[in-house]
């Protein structure tokens, strides 16, 4: 059976550019799929199609068991959406924003008021609940926007770069909220340019570039594609770089790279912690004094560069059609 979010062969063009070029997705119920890619990769276009805001040129999409193209109104009743920019009314209070959303979903006034109070507490906004939203910080607006998306407790959520522009503290707070939602059974499609965000939150990751899914798998599976572990050493004296490089070449399974500016040497290895201990003994035996040594696993940054040939650029919005098309 298809997952809570399912897409097959999605194509969407803007002029001569294919923003989506045959995208397939399958997100099991109660899991997080991280849609990872740079600005213009097609992430926001995919979200717009799956949330009925955009009609694809071709392909199939099913959300919460409902055909996106045939029953868009039913899909909208079953999803929550938090976009790149907080969609709140600046002149209403936080409480009024949430009550308004509840009433738009035809909740009674009493139920909408109770739900608003519950969400303000959950998102640490109770103290600011009766202040106009225009007085909120960026992090508070993001939390209010996410709370609004959860007024009706949807089984499927879409979050389009929800932490873009937030400071580390607010980002960590949103991560905690997202993890609570998924623990409660919510299915989530999360788009992001932040590689550590996908690593932290997603059960599975799809890497997209120029409208195509170019890789998919768990974080560990994708990292394994870049060649496994590396030993990194920082020597105390620049004069010891040559000796240290000779030592590492004896243990390495590939080329040893040397950064003279940082006095750092890196070599791919196999053997784990046992090999690391042997490297330390050999360096000590050769009189090489080290400031730092570690066994590093590849990061998602490494994965993305190895797959696409370029870094996952940050900054800017991935939201409007012209920018997507510019990719």
Coordinates of C-alpha atoms in Angstrom, one line a residue:
X1 CA 0.0 0.0 0.0
X2 CA 1.2 3.5 -0.7
X3 CA 2.4 5.6 2.2
X4 CA 0.6 8.6 3.8
X5 CA 2.3 10.7 1.1
X6 CA 2.7 9.2 -2.3
X7 CA 3.8 10.7 -5.6
X8 CA 4.7 9.1 -8.9
X9 CA 6.1 10.8 -12.0
X10 CA 5.3 14.4 -11.0
X11 CA 6.2 16.9 -13.7
X12 CA 5.8 20.6 -13.5
X13 CA 7.2 23.1 -16.0
X14 CA 7.5 26.9 -15.8
X15 CA 8.2 28.1 -19.3
X16 CA 11.2 26.1 -20.7
X17 CA 12.3 24.9 -17.2
X18 CA 11.1 21.6 -15.7
X19 CA 10.9 22.5 -12.0
X20 CA 9.8 18.9 -11.3
X21 CA 11.1 16.3 -13.7
X22 CA 9.5 13.0 -12.8
X23 CA 9.5 13.0 -9.0
X24 CA 8.6 9.9 -7.1
X25 CA 8.0 9.9 -3.3
X26 CA 6.6 7.5 -0.8
X27 CA 6.4 8.4 2.9
X28 CA 5.2 5.7 5.3
X29 CA 2.7 6.8 8.0
X30 CA 4.2 8.2 11.1
X31 CA 7.6 9.0 9.6
X32 CA 9.5 12.0 8.4
X33 CA 10.8 12.4 4.8
X34 CA 13.5 15.0 4.4
X35 CA 13.4 16.6 1.0
X36 CA 16.9 17.9 0.7
X37 CA 18.3 20.3 -1.9
X38 CA 19.5 23.8 -2.7
X39 CA 17.4 26.8 -3.7
X40 CA 15.6 26.1 -6.9
X41 CA 15.9 22.3 -6.7
X42 CA 12.1 21.9 -6.9
X43 CA 11.3 21.3 -3.2
X44 CA 8.7 24.0 -2.8
X45 CA 7.1 23.1 -6.2
X46 CA 6.7 19.6 -4.9
X47 CA 5.1 20.8 -1.7
X48 CA 2.7 23.1 -3.6
X49 CA 1.6 20.2 -5.8
X50 CA 1.1 17.8 -2.8
X51 CA -0.9 20.4 -0.9
X52 CA -3.2 21.2 -3.9
X53 CA -1.8 24.7 -4.4
X54 CA -0.4 23.8 -7.8
X55 CA -1.6 21.4 -10.5
X56 CA 1.2 19.2 -12.0
X57 CA 1.5 18.8 -15.8
X58 CA 1.5 15.1 -15.3
X59 CA 1.9 12.4 -12.6
X60 CA 0.0 11.1 -9.7
X61 CA -0.2 12.3 -6.1
X62 CA -2.1 10.8 -3.1
X63 CA -2.1 12.3 0.4
X64 CA -3.7 10.5 3.4
X65 CA -5.2 8.1 0.9
X66 CA -6.9 10.9 -1.1
X67 CA -6.2 11.7 -4.7
X68 CA -4.7 15.2 -4.8
X69 CA -6.0 16.0 -8.3
X70 CA -9.5 14.4 -8.0
X71 CA -10.4 15.5 -4.4
X72 CA -8.4 18.6 -3.5
X73 CA -10.9 19.8 -0.9
X74 CA -10.7 16.5 1.0
X75 CA -6.9 16.7 0.9
X76 CA -7.0 20.2 2.4
X77 CA -9.1 18.9 5.3
X78 CA -6.5 16.2 6.1
X79 CA -3.2 18.2 6.0
X80 CA -1.4 21.0 7.8
X81 CA 1.1 23.3 6.0
X82 CA 3.8 25.5 7.4
X83 CA 5.5 27.5 4.7
X84 CA 8.8 29.4 4.4
X85 CA 7.2 32.5 5.8
X86 CA 5.0 32.8 8.8
X87 CA 1.4 33.2 7.5
X88 CA -0.1 35.1 10.4
X89 CA -2.2 38.2 10.6
X90 CA 0.0 40.8 12.2
X91 CA -2.8 42.9 13.6
X92 CA -4.5 40.0 15.4
X93 CA -3.1 38.7 18.7
X94 CA -1.6 35.2 18.7
X95 CA -4.8 33.9 20.4
X96 CA -7.0 35.5 17.8
X97 CA -5.0 34.1 15.0
X98 CA -5.4 30.6 16.3
X99 CA -9.1 31.0 17.1
X100 CA -9.7 32.4 13.5
X101 CA -8.1 29.3 12.0
X102 CA -10.3 27.1 14.2
X103 CA -13.5 28.9 13.1
X104 CA -12.4 28.7 9.4
X105 CA -12.4 24.9 10.0
X106 CA -15.9 25.3 11.3
X107 CA -15.0 24.6 15.0
X108 CA -17.4 26.1 17.5
X109 CA -16.3 29.3 19.2
X110 CA -15.8 27.5 22.5
X111 CA -13.8 24.7 20.9
X112 CA -11.7 27.2 18.9
X113 CA -10.9 29.2 22.0
X114 CA -10.0 26.1 24.0
X115 CA -7.7 24.8 21.2
X116 CA -6.0 28.2 20.9
X117 CA -5.2 28.2 24.6
X118 CA -3.9 24.6 24.4
X119 CA -1.6 25.5 21.5
X120 CA -0.3 28.7 23.0
X121 CA 0.8 26.7 26.0
X122 CA 2.4 23.9 23.9
X123 CA 4.4 26.4 21.8
X124 CA 5.5 28.5 24.8
X125 CA 3.4 31.5 23.6
X126 CA 0.9 31.8 26.4
X127 CA 2.6 34.9 27.9
X128 CA 2.4 36.6 24.5
X129 CA -1.0 35.2 23.5
X130 CA -2.8 38.5 23.8
X131 CA -0.2 40.7 22.1
X132 CA -0.5 41.6 18.4
X133 CA 1.5 39.2 16.2
X134 CA 3.4 42.2 14.8
X135 CA 5.2 42.5 18.1
X136 CA 6.5 38.9 17.9
X137 CA 10.1 38.0 17.2
X138 CA 10.8 35.9 14.1
X139 CA 11.0 32.7 16.2
X140 CA 7.7 33.4 17.9
X141 CA 6.0 34.0 14.5
X142 CA 7.3 30.7 13.2
X143 CA 6.0 28.9 16.3
X144 CA 2.6 30.7 15.9
X145 CA 2.5 29.7 12.2
X146 CA 3.2 26.0 13.1
X147 CA 0.6 26.1 15.9
X148 CA -2.0 27.4 13.3
X149 CA -1.2 24.5 11.1
X150 CA -2.0 22.1 13.9
X151 CA -5.3 23.6 15.0
X152 CA -7.2 20.6 13.6
X153 CA -4.5 18.0 14.4
X154 CA -3.9 16.9 10.8
X155 CA -2.6 13.4 10.2
X156 CA -0.2 14.7 7.5
X157 CA 2.0 17.8 7.8
X158 CA 4.1 19.6 5.2
X159 CA 6.8 22.0 6.4
X160 CA 8.6 24.0 3.8
X161 CA 12.0 25.1 5.2
X162 CA 10.4 25.8 8.6
X163 CA 13.6 27.0 10.3
X164 CA 15.0 29.2 7.5
X165 CA 16.4 32.4 9.1
X166 CA 16.0 31.3 12.7
X167 CA 18.8 31.5 15.2
X168 CA 20.2 28.2 16.6
X169 CA 18.1 28.4 19.8
X170 CA 14.8 28.8 18.0
X171 CA 15.8 26.2 15.5
X172 CA 16.4 23.7 18.3
X173 CA 13.0 24.5 19.8
X174 CA 11.2 23.8 16.5
X175 CA 13.1 20.6 16.1
X176 CA 11.8 19.5 19.5
X177 CA 8.2 20.4 18.5
X178 CA 8.6 18.5 15.2
X179 CA 9.9 15.4 17.0
X180 CA 6.9 15.5 19.4
X181 CA 4.5 15.6 16.5
X182 CA 6.0 12.6 14.8
X183 CA 6.1 10.7 18.1
X184 CA 2.3 11.3 18.3
X185 CA 1.8 9.7 14.9
X186 CA 1.9 12.6 12.5
X187 CA 3.4 12.0 9.0
X188 CA 5.7 14.8 7.9
X189 CA 7.3 15.9 4.7
X190 CA 10.0 18.4 5.5
X191 CA 11.9 20.4 3.0
X192 CA 15.2 21.9 4.0
X193 CA 18.6 23.2 2.8
X194 CA 20.0 22.6 6.3
X195 CA 21.9 19.4 6.1
X196 CA 22.0 18.9 9.8
X197 CA 18.3 19.4 10.0
X198 CA 17.6 16.4 7.7
X199 CA 20.2 14.4 9.7
X200 CA 18.5 15.2 13.0
X201 CA 14.8 14.8 12.0
X202 CA 14.3 12.6 9.0
X203 CA 13.8 8.8 8.9
X204 CA 14.5 8.9 5.2
X205 CA 16.0 11.5 2.9
X206 CA 15.4 12.3 -0.8
X207 CA 18.1 14.4 -2.3
X208 CA 16.7 16.6 -5.2
X209 CA 18.6 18.7 -7.7
X210 CA 17.2 20.4 -10.8
X211 CA 13.8 18.9 -10.3
X212 CA 14.9 15.2 -10.0
X213 CA 15.4 12.9 -7.1
X214 CA 19.0 11.9 -7.4
X215 CA 19.4 9.8 -4.3
X216 CA 17.3 8.4 -1.5
X217 CA 17.8 6.4 1.7
X218 CA 18.5 6.8 5.4
X219 CA 21.1 9.3 6.6
X220 CA 23.5 6.4 7.3
X221 CA 22.9 4.8 3.9
X222 CA 23.6 8.0 2.0
X223 CA 26.7 8.7 4.1
X224 CA 28.0 5.2 3.3
X225 CA 28.0 6.1 -0.4
X226 CA 30.8 8.6 0.2
X227 CA 33.4 6.1 1.3
X228 CA 33.0 5.4 5.0
X229 CA 35.2 6.7 7.8
X230 CA 38.1 9.1 7.9
X231 CA 40.9 9.7 10.4
X232 CA 41.6 13.4 10.9
X233 CA 44.7 14.6 12.7
X234 CA 45.8 18.1 13.7
X235 CA 49.5 18.3 14.4
X236 CA 51.1 20.7 16.9
X237 CA 53.9 21.9 14.7
X238 CA 53.8 22.5 10.9
X239 CA 57.2 20.9 10.5
X240 CA 55.6 17.5 11.6
X241 CA 53.1 17.5 8.7
X242 CA 55.4 15.4 6.4
X243 CA 56.1 12.7 9.1
X244 CA 52.4 12.6 10.0
X245 CA 51.4 12.2 6.3
X246 CA 53.8 9.2 6.0
X247 CA 52.2 7.6 9.0
X248 CA 48.7 8.1 7.8
X249 CA 49.5 6.8 4.3
X250 CA 50.4 3.5 6.0
X251 CA 46.9 3.1 7.4
X252 CA 44.8 4.8 4.7
X253 CA 42.6 3.4 2.0
X254 CA 42.9 6.4 -0.2
X255 CA 44.7 9.7 -0.7
X256 CA 45.9 11.6 2.3
X257 CA 44.9 15.3 2.2
X258 CA 47.0 17.9 4.0
X259 CA 45.9 21.4 4.9
X260 CA 49.0 23.3 5.8
X261 CA 47.1 26.3 7.1
X262 CA 45.2 24.4 9.7
X263 CA 47.9 21.7 10.1
X264 CA 45.1 19.1 9.5
X265 CA 45.6 15.8 7.7
X266 CA 42.7 13.6 6.6
X267 CA 42.7 10.0 5.2
X268 CA 39.9 7.5 4.4
X269 CA 40.2 4.3 6.5
X270 CA 38.5 1.1 7.6
X271 CA 38.9 -0.5 11.0
X272 CA 37.1 1.9 13.3
X273 CA 38.3 2.7 16.8
X274 CA 40.9 -0.1 16.9
X275 CA 42.7 1.4 13.9
X276 CA 42.5 4.9 15.5
X277 CA 44.4 3.5 18.5
X278 CA 47.1 2.1 16.2
X279 CA 47.4 5.5 14.5
X280 CA 47.9 7.3 17.8
X281 CA 50.6 4.8 18.9
X282 CA 52.5 5.1 15.6
X283 CA 52.4 8.9 15.6
X284 CA 53.6 8.9 19.2
X285 CA 56.4 6.5 18.2
X286 CA 57.5 8.8 15.4
X287 CA 57.6 11.8 17.8
X288 CA 54.6 13.6 16.3
X289 CA 52.8 15.8 18.8
X290 CA 49.1 16.1 18.0
X291 CA 46.5 18.8 19.0
X292 CA 43.5 16.8 17.9
X293 CA 42.7 13.4 16.4
X294 CA 39.4 11.7 15.6
X295 CA 37.5 9.2 13.6
X296 CA 35.0 11.1 11.5
X297 CA 32.0 9.8 9.6
X298 CA 31.0 11.6 6.4
X299 CA 28.5 14.4 6.9
X300 CA 25.4 15.1 4.7
X301 CA 27.5 18.0 3.3
X302 CA 29.9 15.4 2.0
X303 CA 27.1 13.4 0.6
X304 CA 25.5 16.3 -1.2
X305 CA 28.7 17.4 -2.8
X306 CA 29.6 13.9 -3.9
X307 CA 26.1 13.5 -5.5
X308 CA 25.7 16.9 -7.1
X309 CA 29.2 18.3 -7.5
X310 CA 28.3 21.4 -5.6
X311 CA 27.3 22.5 -2.1
X312 CA 23.8 22.9 -0.9
X313 CA 23.6 26.7 -1.0
X314 CA 21.9 28.6 1.7
X315 CA 20.2 31.9 1.9
X316 CA 17.3 33.3 -0.1
X317 CA 13.8 31.8 -0.6
X318 CA 12.9 28.8 -2.6
X319 CA 9.3 29.8 -2.7
X320 CA 8.1 31.5 -5.9
X321 CA 7.8 30.1 -9.3
X322 CA 10.3 32.3 -11.1
X323 CA 13.0 31.3 -8.6
X324 CA 12.3 27.6 -8.9
X325 CA 12.3 28.0 -12.7
X326 CA 15.7 29.7 -12.5
X327 CA 17.2 26.5 -11.4

